[in-house]
Coordinates of C-alpha atoms in Angstrom, one line a residue:
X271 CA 10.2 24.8 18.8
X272 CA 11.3 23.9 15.2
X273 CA 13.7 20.9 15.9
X274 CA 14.6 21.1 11.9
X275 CA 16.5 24.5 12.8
X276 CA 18.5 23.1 15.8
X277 CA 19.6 20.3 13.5
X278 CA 20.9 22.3 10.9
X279 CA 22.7 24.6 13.5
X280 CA 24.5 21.2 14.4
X281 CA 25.3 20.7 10.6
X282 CA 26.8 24.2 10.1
X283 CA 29.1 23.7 13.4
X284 CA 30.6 20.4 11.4
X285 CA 31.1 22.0 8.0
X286 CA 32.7 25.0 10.1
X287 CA 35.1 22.4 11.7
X288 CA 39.0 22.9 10.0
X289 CA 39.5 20.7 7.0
X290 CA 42.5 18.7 9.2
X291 CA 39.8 18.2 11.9
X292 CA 37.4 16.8 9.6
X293 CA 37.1 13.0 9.9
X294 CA 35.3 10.5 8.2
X295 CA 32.5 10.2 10.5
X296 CA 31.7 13.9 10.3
X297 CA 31.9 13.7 6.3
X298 CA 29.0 10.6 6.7
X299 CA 27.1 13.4 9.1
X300 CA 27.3 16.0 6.9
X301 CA 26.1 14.1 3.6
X302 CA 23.4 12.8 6.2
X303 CA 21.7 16.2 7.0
X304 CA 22.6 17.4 3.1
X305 CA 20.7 14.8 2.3
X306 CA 17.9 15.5 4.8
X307 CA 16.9 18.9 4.1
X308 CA 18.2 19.6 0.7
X309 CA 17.2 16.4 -0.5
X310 CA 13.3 16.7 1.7
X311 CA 12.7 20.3 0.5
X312 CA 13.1 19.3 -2.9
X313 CA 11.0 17.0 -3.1
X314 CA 8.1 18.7 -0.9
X315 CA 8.0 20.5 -4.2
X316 CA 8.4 18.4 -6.5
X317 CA 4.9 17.1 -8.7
X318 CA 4.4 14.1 -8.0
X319 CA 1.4 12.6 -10.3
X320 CA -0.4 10.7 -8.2
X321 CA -0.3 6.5 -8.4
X322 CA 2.7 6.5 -10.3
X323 CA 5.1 5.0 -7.8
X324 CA 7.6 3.8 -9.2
X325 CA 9.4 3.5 -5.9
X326 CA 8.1 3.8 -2.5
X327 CA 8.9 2.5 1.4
X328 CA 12.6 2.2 2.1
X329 CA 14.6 3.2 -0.2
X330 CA 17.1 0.9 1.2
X331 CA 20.1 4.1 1.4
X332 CA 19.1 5.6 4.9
X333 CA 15.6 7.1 3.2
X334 CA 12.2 6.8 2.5
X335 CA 9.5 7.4 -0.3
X336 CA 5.9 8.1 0.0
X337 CA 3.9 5.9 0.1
X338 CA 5.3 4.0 2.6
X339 CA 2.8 1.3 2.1
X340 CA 0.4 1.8 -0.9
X341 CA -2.2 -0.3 0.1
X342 CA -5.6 -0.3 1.6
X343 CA -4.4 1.1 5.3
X344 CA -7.4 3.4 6.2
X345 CA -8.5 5.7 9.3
X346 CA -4.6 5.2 10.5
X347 CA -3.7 5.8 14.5
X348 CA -0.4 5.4 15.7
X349 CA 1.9 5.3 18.8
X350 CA 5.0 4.7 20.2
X351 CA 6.0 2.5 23.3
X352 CA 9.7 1.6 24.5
X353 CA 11.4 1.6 20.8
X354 CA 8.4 0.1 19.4
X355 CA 5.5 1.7 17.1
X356 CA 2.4 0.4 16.4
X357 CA -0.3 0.9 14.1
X358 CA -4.1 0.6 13.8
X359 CA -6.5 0.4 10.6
X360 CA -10.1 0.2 10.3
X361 CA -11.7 -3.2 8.4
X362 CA -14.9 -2.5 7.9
X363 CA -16.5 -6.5 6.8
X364 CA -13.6 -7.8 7.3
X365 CA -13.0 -10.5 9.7
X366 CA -10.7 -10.5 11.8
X367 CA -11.1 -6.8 12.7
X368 CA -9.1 -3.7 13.1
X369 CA -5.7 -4.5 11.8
X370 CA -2.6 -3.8 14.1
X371 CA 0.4 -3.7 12.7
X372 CA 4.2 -3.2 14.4
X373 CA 7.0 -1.4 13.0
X374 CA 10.8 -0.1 14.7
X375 CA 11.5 2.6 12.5
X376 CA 7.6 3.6 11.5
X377 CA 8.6 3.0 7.7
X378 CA 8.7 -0.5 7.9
X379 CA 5.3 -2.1 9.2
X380 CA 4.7 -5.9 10.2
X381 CA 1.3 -7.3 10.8
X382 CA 1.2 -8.9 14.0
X383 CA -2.7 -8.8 15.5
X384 CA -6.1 -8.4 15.1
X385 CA -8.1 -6.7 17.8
X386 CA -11.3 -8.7 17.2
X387 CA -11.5 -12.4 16.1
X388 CA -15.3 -12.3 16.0
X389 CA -16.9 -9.2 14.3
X390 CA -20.4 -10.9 14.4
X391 CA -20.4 -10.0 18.5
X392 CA -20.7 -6.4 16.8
X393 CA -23.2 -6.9 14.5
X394 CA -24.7 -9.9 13.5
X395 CA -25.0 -8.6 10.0
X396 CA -21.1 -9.0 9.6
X397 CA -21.6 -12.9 10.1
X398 CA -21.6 -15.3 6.9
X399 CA -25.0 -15.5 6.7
X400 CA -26.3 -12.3 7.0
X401 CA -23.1 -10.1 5.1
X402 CA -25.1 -7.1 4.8
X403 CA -22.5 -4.2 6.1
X404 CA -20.4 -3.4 2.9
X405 CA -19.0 0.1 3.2
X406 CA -20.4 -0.2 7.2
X407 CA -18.7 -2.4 9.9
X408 CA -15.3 -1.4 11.7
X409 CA -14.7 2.4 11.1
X410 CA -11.9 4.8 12.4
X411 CA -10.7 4.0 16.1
X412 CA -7.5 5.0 18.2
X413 CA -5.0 2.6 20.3
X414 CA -3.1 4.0 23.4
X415 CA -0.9 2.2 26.1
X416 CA -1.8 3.0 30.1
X417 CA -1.6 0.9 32.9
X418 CA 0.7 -1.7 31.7
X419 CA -2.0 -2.3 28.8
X420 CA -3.1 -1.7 25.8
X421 CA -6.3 -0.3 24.8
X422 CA -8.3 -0.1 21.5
X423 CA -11.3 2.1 21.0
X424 CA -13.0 2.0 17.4
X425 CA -16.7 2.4 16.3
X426 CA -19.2 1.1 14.4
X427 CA -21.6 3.9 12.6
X428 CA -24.9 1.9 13.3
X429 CA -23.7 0.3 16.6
X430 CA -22.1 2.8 18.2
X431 CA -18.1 2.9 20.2
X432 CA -16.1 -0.4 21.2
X433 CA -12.9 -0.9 23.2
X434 CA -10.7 -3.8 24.3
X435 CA -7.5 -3.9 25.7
X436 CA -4.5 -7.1 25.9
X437 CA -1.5 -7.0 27.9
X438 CA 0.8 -7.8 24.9
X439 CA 0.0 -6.5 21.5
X440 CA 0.0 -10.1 19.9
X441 CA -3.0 -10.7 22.2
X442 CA -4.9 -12.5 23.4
X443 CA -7.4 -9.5 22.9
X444 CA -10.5 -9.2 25.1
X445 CA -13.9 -9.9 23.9
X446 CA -15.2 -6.4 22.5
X447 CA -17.1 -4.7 24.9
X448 CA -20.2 -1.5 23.8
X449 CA -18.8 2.1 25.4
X450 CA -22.0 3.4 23.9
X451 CA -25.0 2.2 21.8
X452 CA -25.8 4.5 19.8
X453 CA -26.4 5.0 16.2
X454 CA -25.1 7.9 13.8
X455 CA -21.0 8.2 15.6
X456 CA -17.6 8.0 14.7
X457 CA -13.5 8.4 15.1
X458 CA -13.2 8.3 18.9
X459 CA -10.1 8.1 21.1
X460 CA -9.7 7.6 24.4
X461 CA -7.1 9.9 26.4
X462 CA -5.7 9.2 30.2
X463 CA -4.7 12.4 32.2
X464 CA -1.7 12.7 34.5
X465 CA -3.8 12.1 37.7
X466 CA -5.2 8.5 35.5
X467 CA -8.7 10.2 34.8
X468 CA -9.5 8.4 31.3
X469 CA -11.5 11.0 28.4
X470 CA -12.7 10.3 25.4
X471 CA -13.4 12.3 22.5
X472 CA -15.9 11.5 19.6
X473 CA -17.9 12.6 16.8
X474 CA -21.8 12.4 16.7
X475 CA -21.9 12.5 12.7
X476 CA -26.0 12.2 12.6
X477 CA -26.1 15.4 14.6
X478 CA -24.3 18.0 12.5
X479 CA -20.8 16.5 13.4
X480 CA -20.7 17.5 16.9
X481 CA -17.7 17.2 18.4
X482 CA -18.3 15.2 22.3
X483 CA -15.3 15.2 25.2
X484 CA -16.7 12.5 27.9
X485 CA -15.0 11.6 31.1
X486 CA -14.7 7.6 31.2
X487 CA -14.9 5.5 34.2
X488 CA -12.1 3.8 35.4
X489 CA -12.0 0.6 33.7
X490 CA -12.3 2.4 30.3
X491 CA -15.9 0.6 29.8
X492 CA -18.2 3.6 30.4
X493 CA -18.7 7.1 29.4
X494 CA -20.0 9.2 32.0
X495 CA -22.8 11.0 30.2
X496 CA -22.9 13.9 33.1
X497 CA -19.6 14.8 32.1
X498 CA -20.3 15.1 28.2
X499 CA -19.9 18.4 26.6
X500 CA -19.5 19.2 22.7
X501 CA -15.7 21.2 22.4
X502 CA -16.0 21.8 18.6
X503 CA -18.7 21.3 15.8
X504 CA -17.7 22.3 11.4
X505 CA -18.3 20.9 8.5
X506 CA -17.3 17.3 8.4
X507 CA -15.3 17.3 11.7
X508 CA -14.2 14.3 12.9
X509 CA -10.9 11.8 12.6
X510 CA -10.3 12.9 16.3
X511 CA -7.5 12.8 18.6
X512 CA -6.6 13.5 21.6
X513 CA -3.2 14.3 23.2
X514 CA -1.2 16.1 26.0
X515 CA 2.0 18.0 25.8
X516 CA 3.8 19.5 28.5
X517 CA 1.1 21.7 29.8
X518 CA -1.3 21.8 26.9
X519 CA -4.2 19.8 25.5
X520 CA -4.6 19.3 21.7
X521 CA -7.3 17.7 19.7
X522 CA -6.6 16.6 16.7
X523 CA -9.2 16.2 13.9
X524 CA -10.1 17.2 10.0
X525 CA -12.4 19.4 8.7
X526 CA -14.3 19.8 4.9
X527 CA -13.0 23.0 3.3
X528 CA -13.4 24.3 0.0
X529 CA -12.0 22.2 -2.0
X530 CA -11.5 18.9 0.6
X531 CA -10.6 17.5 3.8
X532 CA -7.8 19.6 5.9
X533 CA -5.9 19.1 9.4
X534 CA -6.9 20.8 11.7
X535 CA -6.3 21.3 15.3
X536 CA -7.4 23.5 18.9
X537 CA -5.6 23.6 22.0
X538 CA -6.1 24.4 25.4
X539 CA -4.7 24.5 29.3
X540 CA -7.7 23.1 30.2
X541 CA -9.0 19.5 28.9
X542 CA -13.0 21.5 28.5
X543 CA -11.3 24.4 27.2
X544 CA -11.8 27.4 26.8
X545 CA -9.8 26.4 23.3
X546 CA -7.5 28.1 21.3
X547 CA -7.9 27.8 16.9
X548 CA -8.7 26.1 15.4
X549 CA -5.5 26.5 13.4
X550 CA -4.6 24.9 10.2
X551 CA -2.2 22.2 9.9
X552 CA -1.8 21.3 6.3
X553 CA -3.7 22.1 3.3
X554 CA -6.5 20.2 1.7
X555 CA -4.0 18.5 -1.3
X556 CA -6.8 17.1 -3.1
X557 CA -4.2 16.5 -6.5
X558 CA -2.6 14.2 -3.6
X559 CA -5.5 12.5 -2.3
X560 CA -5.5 14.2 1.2
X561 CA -3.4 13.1 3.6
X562 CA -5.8 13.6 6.5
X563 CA -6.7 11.1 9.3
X564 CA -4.0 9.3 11.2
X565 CA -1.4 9.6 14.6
X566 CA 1.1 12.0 15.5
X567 CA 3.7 10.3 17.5
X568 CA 7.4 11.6 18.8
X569 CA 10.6 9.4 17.9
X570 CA 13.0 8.4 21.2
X571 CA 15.2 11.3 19.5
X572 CA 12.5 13.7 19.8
X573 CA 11.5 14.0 16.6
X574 CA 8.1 14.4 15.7
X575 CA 5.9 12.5 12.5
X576 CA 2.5 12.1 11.6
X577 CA 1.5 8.7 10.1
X578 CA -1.4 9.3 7.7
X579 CA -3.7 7.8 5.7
X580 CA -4.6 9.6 1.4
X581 CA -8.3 9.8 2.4
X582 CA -10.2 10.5 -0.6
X583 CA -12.4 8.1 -2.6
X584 CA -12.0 6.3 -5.2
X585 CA -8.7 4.8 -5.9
X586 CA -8.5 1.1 -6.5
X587 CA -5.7 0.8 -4.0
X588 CA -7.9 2.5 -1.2
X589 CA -6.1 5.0 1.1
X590 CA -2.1 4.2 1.1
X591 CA -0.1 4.6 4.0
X592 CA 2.4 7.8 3.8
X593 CA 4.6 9.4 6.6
X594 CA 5.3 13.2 7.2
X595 CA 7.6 15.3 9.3
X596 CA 5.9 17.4 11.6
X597 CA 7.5 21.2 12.6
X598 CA 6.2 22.8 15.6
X599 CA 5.8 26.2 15.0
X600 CA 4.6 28.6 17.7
X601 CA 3.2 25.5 19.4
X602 CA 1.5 24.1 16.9
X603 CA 2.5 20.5 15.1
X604 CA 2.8 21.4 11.5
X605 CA 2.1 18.9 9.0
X606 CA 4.7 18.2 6.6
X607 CA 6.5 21.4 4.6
X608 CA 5.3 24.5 6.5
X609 CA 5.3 27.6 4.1
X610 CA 5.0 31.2 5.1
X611 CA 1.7 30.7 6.4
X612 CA 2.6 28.3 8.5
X613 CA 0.4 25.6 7.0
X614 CA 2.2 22.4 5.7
X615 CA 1.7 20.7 2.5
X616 CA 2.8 16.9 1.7
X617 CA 6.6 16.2 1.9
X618 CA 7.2 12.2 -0.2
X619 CA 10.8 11.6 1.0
X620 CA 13.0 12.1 3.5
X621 CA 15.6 10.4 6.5
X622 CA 14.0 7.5 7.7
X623 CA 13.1 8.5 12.1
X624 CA 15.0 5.0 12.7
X625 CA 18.2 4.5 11.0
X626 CA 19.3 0.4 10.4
X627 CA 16.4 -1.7 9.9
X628 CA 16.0 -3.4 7.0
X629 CA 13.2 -3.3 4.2
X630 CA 10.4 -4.9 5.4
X631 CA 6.2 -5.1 4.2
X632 CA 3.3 -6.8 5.6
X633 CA 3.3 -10.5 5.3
X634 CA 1.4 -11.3 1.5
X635 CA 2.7 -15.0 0.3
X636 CA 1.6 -18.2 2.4
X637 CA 2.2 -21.6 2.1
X638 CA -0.5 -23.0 5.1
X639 CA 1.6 -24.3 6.6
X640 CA 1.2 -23.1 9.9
X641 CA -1.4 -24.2 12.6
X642 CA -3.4 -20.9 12.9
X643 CA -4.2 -18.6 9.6
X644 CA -1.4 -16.1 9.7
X645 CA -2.4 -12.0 10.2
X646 CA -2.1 -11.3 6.5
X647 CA -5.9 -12.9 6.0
X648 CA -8.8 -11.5 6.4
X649 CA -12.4 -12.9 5.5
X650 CA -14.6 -11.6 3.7
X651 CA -17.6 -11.0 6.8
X652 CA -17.5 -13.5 9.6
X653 CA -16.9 -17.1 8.0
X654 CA -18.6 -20.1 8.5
X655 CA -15.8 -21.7 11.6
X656 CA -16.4 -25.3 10.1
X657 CA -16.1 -24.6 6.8
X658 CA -12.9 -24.2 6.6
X659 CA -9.5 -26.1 8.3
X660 CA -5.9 -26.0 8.1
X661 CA -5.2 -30.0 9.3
X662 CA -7.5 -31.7 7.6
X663 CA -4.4 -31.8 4.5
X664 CA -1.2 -30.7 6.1
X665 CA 0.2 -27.9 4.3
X666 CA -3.3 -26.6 2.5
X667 CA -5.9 -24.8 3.2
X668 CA -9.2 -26.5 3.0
X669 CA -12.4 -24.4 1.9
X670 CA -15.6 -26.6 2.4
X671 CA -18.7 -24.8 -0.2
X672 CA -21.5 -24.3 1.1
X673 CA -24.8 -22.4 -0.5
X674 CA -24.3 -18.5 -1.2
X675 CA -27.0 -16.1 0.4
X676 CA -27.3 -15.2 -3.5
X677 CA -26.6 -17.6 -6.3
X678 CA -23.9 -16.7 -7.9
X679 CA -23.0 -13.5 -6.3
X680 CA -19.8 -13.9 -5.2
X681 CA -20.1 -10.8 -2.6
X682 CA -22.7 -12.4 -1.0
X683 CA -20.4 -16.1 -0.8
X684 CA -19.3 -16.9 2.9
X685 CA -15.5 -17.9 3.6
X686 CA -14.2 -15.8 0.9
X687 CA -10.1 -15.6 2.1
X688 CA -8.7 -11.9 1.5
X689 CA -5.6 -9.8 1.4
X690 CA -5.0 -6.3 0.2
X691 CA -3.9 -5.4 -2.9
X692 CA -1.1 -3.4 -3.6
X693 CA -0.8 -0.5 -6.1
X694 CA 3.6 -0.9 -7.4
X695 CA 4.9 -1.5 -10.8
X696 CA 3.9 -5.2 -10.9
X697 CA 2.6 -7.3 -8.8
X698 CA 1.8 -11.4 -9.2
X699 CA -0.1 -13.9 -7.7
X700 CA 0.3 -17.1 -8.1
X701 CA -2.3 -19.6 -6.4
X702 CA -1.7 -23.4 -6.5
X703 CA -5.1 -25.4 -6.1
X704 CA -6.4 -29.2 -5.8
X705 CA -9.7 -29.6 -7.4
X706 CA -10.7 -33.2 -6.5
X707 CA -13.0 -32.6 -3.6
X708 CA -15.6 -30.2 -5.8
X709 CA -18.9 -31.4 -6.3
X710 CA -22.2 -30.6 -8.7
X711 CA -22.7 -27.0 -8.5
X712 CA -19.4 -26.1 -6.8
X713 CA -17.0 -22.8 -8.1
X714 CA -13.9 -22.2 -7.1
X715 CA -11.2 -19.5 -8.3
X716 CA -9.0 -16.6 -7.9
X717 CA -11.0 -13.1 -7.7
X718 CA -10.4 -9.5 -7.1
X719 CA -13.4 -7.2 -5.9
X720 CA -14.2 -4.7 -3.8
X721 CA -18.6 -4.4 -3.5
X722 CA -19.9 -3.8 -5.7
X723 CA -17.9 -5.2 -8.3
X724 CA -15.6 -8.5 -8.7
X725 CA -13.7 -10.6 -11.1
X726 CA -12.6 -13.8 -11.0
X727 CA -11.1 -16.6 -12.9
X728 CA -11.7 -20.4 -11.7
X729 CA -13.7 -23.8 -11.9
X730 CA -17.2 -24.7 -12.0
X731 CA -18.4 -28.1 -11.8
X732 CA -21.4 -30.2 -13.3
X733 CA -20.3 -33.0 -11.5
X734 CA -19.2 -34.6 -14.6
X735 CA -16.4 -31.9 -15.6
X736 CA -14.7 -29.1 -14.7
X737 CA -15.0 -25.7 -16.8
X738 CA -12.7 -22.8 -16.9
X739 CA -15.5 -20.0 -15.8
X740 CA -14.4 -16.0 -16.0
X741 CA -16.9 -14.0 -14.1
X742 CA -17.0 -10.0 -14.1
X743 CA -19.7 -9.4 -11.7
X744 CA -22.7 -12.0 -13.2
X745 CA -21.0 -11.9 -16.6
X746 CA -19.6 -15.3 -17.5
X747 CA -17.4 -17.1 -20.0
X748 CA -16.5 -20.5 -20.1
X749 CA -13.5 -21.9 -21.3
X750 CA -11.7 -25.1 -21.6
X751 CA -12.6 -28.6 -19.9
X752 CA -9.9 -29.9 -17.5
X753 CA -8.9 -33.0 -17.6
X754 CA -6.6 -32.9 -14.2
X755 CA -7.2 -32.1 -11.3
X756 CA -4.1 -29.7 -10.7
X757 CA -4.7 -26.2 -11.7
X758 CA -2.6 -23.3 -10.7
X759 CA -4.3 -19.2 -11.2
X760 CA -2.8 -16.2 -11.6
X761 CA -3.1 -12.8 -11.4
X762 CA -0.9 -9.7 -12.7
X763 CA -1.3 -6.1 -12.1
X764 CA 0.6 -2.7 -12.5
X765 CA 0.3 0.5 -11.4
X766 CA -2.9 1.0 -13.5
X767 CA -4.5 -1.6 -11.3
X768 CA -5.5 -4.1 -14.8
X769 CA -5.4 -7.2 -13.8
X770 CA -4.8 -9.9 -16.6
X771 CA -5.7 -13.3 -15.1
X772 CA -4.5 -16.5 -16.3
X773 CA -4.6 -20.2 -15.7
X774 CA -1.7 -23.5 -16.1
X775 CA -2.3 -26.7 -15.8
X776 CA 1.5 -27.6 -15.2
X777 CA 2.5 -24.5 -13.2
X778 CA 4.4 -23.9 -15.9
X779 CA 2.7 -22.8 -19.3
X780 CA 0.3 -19.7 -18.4
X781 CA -2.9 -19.5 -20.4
X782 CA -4.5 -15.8 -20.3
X783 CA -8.0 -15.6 -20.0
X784 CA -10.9 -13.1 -20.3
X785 CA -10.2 -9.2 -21.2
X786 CA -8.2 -7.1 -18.5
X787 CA -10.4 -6.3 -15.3
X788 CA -9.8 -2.5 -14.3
X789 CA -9.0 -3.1 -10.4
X790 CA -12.1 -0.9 -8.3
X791 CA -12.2 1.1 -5.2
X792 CA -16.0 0.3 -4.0
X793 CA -17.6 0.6 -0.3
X794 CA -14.6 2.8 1.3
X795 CA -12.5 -0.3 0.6
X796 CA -9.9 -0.5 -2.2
X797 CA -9.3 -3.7 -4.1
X798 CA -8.9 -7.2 -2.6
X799 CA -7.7 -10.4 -4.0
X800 CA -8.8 -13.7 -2.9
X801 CA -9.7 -17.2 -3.3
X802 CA -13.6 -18.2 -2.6
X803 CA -15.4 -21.7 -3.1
X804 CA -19.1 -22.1 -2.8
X805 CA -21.9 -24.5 -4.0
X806 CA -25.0 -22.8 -5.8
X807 CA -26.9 -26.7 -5.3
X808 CA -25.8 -27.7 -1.9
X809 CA -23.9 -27.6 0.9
X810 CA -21.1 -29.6 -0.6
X811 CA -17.9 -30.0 -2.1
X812 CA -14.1 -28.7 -0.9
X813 CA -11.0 -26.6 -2.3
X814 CA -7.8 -27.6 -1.3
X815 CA -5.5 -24.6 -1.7
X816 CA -1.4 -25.6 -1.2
X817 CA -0.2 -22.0 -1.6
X818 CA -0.7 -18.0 -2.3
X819 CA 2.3 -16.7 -3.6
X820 CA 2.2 -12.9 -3.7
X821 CA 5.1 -11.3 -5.7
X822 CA 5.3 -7.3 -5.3
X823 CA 8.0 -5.1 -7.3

């Protein structure tokens, strides 16, 4: 069924109405669907170089622009419960893991939970003194309500699958438990039948990307390996899915092509097949960064979208968030704008699924002022739990130092605090800090990195004074001697990702310093910003940090 035609049969009955029939409402209606496909058509076309958004999210008129969120939101799954939608992202190092995120409308996204606060129970080389899983860690998983509850599946390439399920999204989540140990897999999800028989689907990378369907037992903990049987095996295959409509099984997953990574898909009446495709979904797109790995999920209306990562490498922004229609076509979910082929291709506006909510992004500025870290941080690897506090100064963050595995490698520095960075037309940081508590051998500062390279811009002490140090992976200058102990850091970006940092003394005259730092993409990850502390001599010395405030245009 294409639910795009059935609309515009709707639209042509209103314009059909006679003019002294017409009323206002059906005037707003018909704008509405002119709008819509006109408006979506258009720009399906449309060349749209890639990172220049000069707009993007809600458009705040009834619309929205691709990206929806261009920031580091990778190996995307999504679903809907009640009115609600909710998102999952893979973290790799980053601690706490696996990012969920809630939206109403599924263009405007809140982060509201993590779905592991201690990634070190996965490996203990994502804990602060081992950080040796840059570009490894939390990979692509799948979240799905059943039973009341839901449940979170992900896996780790040299640890194998993970789940844990919470009774409320906000959690609490349970401890992680191992569905399978084993080394070499990737981009599971689980799937629960009519009759409650749980599956799961997965892809054994290490052995030619075979794809494996398992039954599960009934707890979700288990795969039952006499049930295991490999449905599907190309080039690449994996970012799997599984789902059920009506009468028919589909499995979801992307493929290498010539050229890239495309959607594809295979059906069947029968969960072990025999299955039908695979067919095509949408085309490779590589000028657009291949939309590729994510959720399709249906609105309350009916409507159908697929929330989708840009997977390729290398931008410093890592792989944005974008949303497209989907058009079923002869049963098959079509990706985006389906041409004759029947293969879809990247659509960057359109009708937002959920009409009346207003704007809305992931939470960025914070003053510390609450009594848990709020969901926008993430550490860099596990940190050290007693190195840090929110109550030991009301209102601040307090980062004790403590030795690096590396002297002065930043990336190998416990207790570095993160965020994502976004890619818009400018963007500003603004970090207020206290620097009383450091101590012989201590630095402290501002940074943006993503392994293996960094910048930062921040304080190192002798134990006498207090130097303005700029650090570009191992390459230092020093600057000025501060004579206070106030010092406020800032960063500004654009959608070219150079960052010029700068430094005040009064929070009011800005000092730039050191040459503009081309933001990186580095270890599947796209840039972070953050604020690290650590002593080269000894474990000694604090940062007191009274606010991050985060300014996005």
């Amino acid at each position: 069924m294409n639910i795009r035609s059935s609309n515009k049969k709707k639209m042509w009955r209103l314009i059909g109405c006679k003019p002294c029939k017409i009323e206002i409402k059906h005037i707003a209606i018909i704008f509405f669907y002119l709008l819509f496909f006109v408006g979506e058509q258009s720009f399906a076309q449309q060349k749209v170089k890639w990172g220049d958004w000069q707009t993007w999210g809600d458009q705040n008129n009834g619309t929205y622009q691709n990206p929806i969120l261009p920031a580091d939101y990778s190996d995307l799954d999504c679903i809907r419960v009640g009115s609600d939608y909710y998102a999952v992202s893979s973290t790799f190092q980053y601690s706490p893991g696996f990012v969920i995120l809630h939206s109403k409308d599924l263009v405007n996204w809140k982060i509201v939970s993590h779905a592991v606060n201690d990634i070190s129970k996965i490996s203990t080389e994502m804990n602060w003194d081992k950080m040796n899983t840059y570009g490894r860690g939390i990979w692509a998983g799948a979240i799905r309500y059943h039973n009341g509850k839901f449940w979170i599946y992900f896996g780790d390439p040299d640890k194998g699958y993970f789940m844990t399920t919470a009774t409320k999204i906000e959690g609490p989540w349970a401890p992680v438990h191992q569905v399978l140990a084993a080394k070499g897999w990737d981009d599971g999800c689980p799937f629960w039948d009519d009759d409650g028989q749980g599956y799961f689907v997965g892809t054994n990378f290490a052995d030619g990307y075979k794809v494996h369907l398992f039954k599960m037992t009934a707890d979700g903990k288990t795969l039952i390996a006499t049930s295991d049987k490999v449905i599907y095996q190309s080039k690449g295959s994996e970012a799997n899915k599984l789902f059920k409509v009506k009468d028919t099984y589909y499995h979801f997953f992307s493929e290498v092509k010539a050229g890239g990574r495309a959607v594809m898909m295979q059906r069947a009446k029968n969960i072990y097949g025999p299955y039908d495709g695979p067919k095509q979904l949408s085309y490779v797109q590589k000028e657009y960064h291949e939309p590729n790995q994510g959720g399709i999920v249906q609105t309350q209306k009916g409507d159908w979208y697929f929330l989708t990562h840009h997977g390729s490498s290398g931008d410093w922004s890592g792989r944005v968030m974008s949303l497209l229609p989907v058009n079923w076509i002869d049963g098959w979910p079509i990706l985006g704008n389906p041409d004759a082929d029947k293969i879809g291709s990247m659509v960057w506006n359109g009708p937002k699924p959920v009409q009346g909510q207003k704007k809305n992004i992931p939470q960025t500025s914070d003053g510390f002022n609450a009594k848990i870290l709020t969901q926008q941080w993430e550490w860099n690897y596990q940190p050290r739990a007693e190195k840090w506090s929110l109550t030991e100064k009301k209102g601040w963050i307090r980062l004790k130092a403590f030795r690096p595995i590396e002297t002065n490698n930043l990336l190998k520095a416990g207790n570095t605090i993160t965020q994502r960075s976004f890619r818009s037309s400018f963007n500003e940081v603004i970090v207020k800090m206290n620097l009383a508590g450091m101590t012989k051998g201590q630095k402290s500062g501002l940074t943006h990195f993503g392994s293996p390279n960094y910048a930062s811009l921040g304080i190192v002490s002798d134990g006498i004074t207090k130097r303005i140090e700029y650090n570009v992976k191992g390459s230092i200058i020093l600057g000025d001697t501060l004579a206070s102990n106030q010092l406020w850091l800032k960063s500004t970006w654009g959608l070219d990702g150079l960052s010029q940092f700068y430094y005040s003394t009064d929070g009011v005259k800005y000092i730039p310093f050191g040459k503009p730092y081309q933001l990186m993409w580095g270890a599947y990850r796209g840039d972070r910003i953050g604020i690290y502390t650590y002593n080269n001599e000894s474990d000694s010395g604090y940062l007191d940090v009274d606010y991050f405030n985060y300014l996005i245009k």
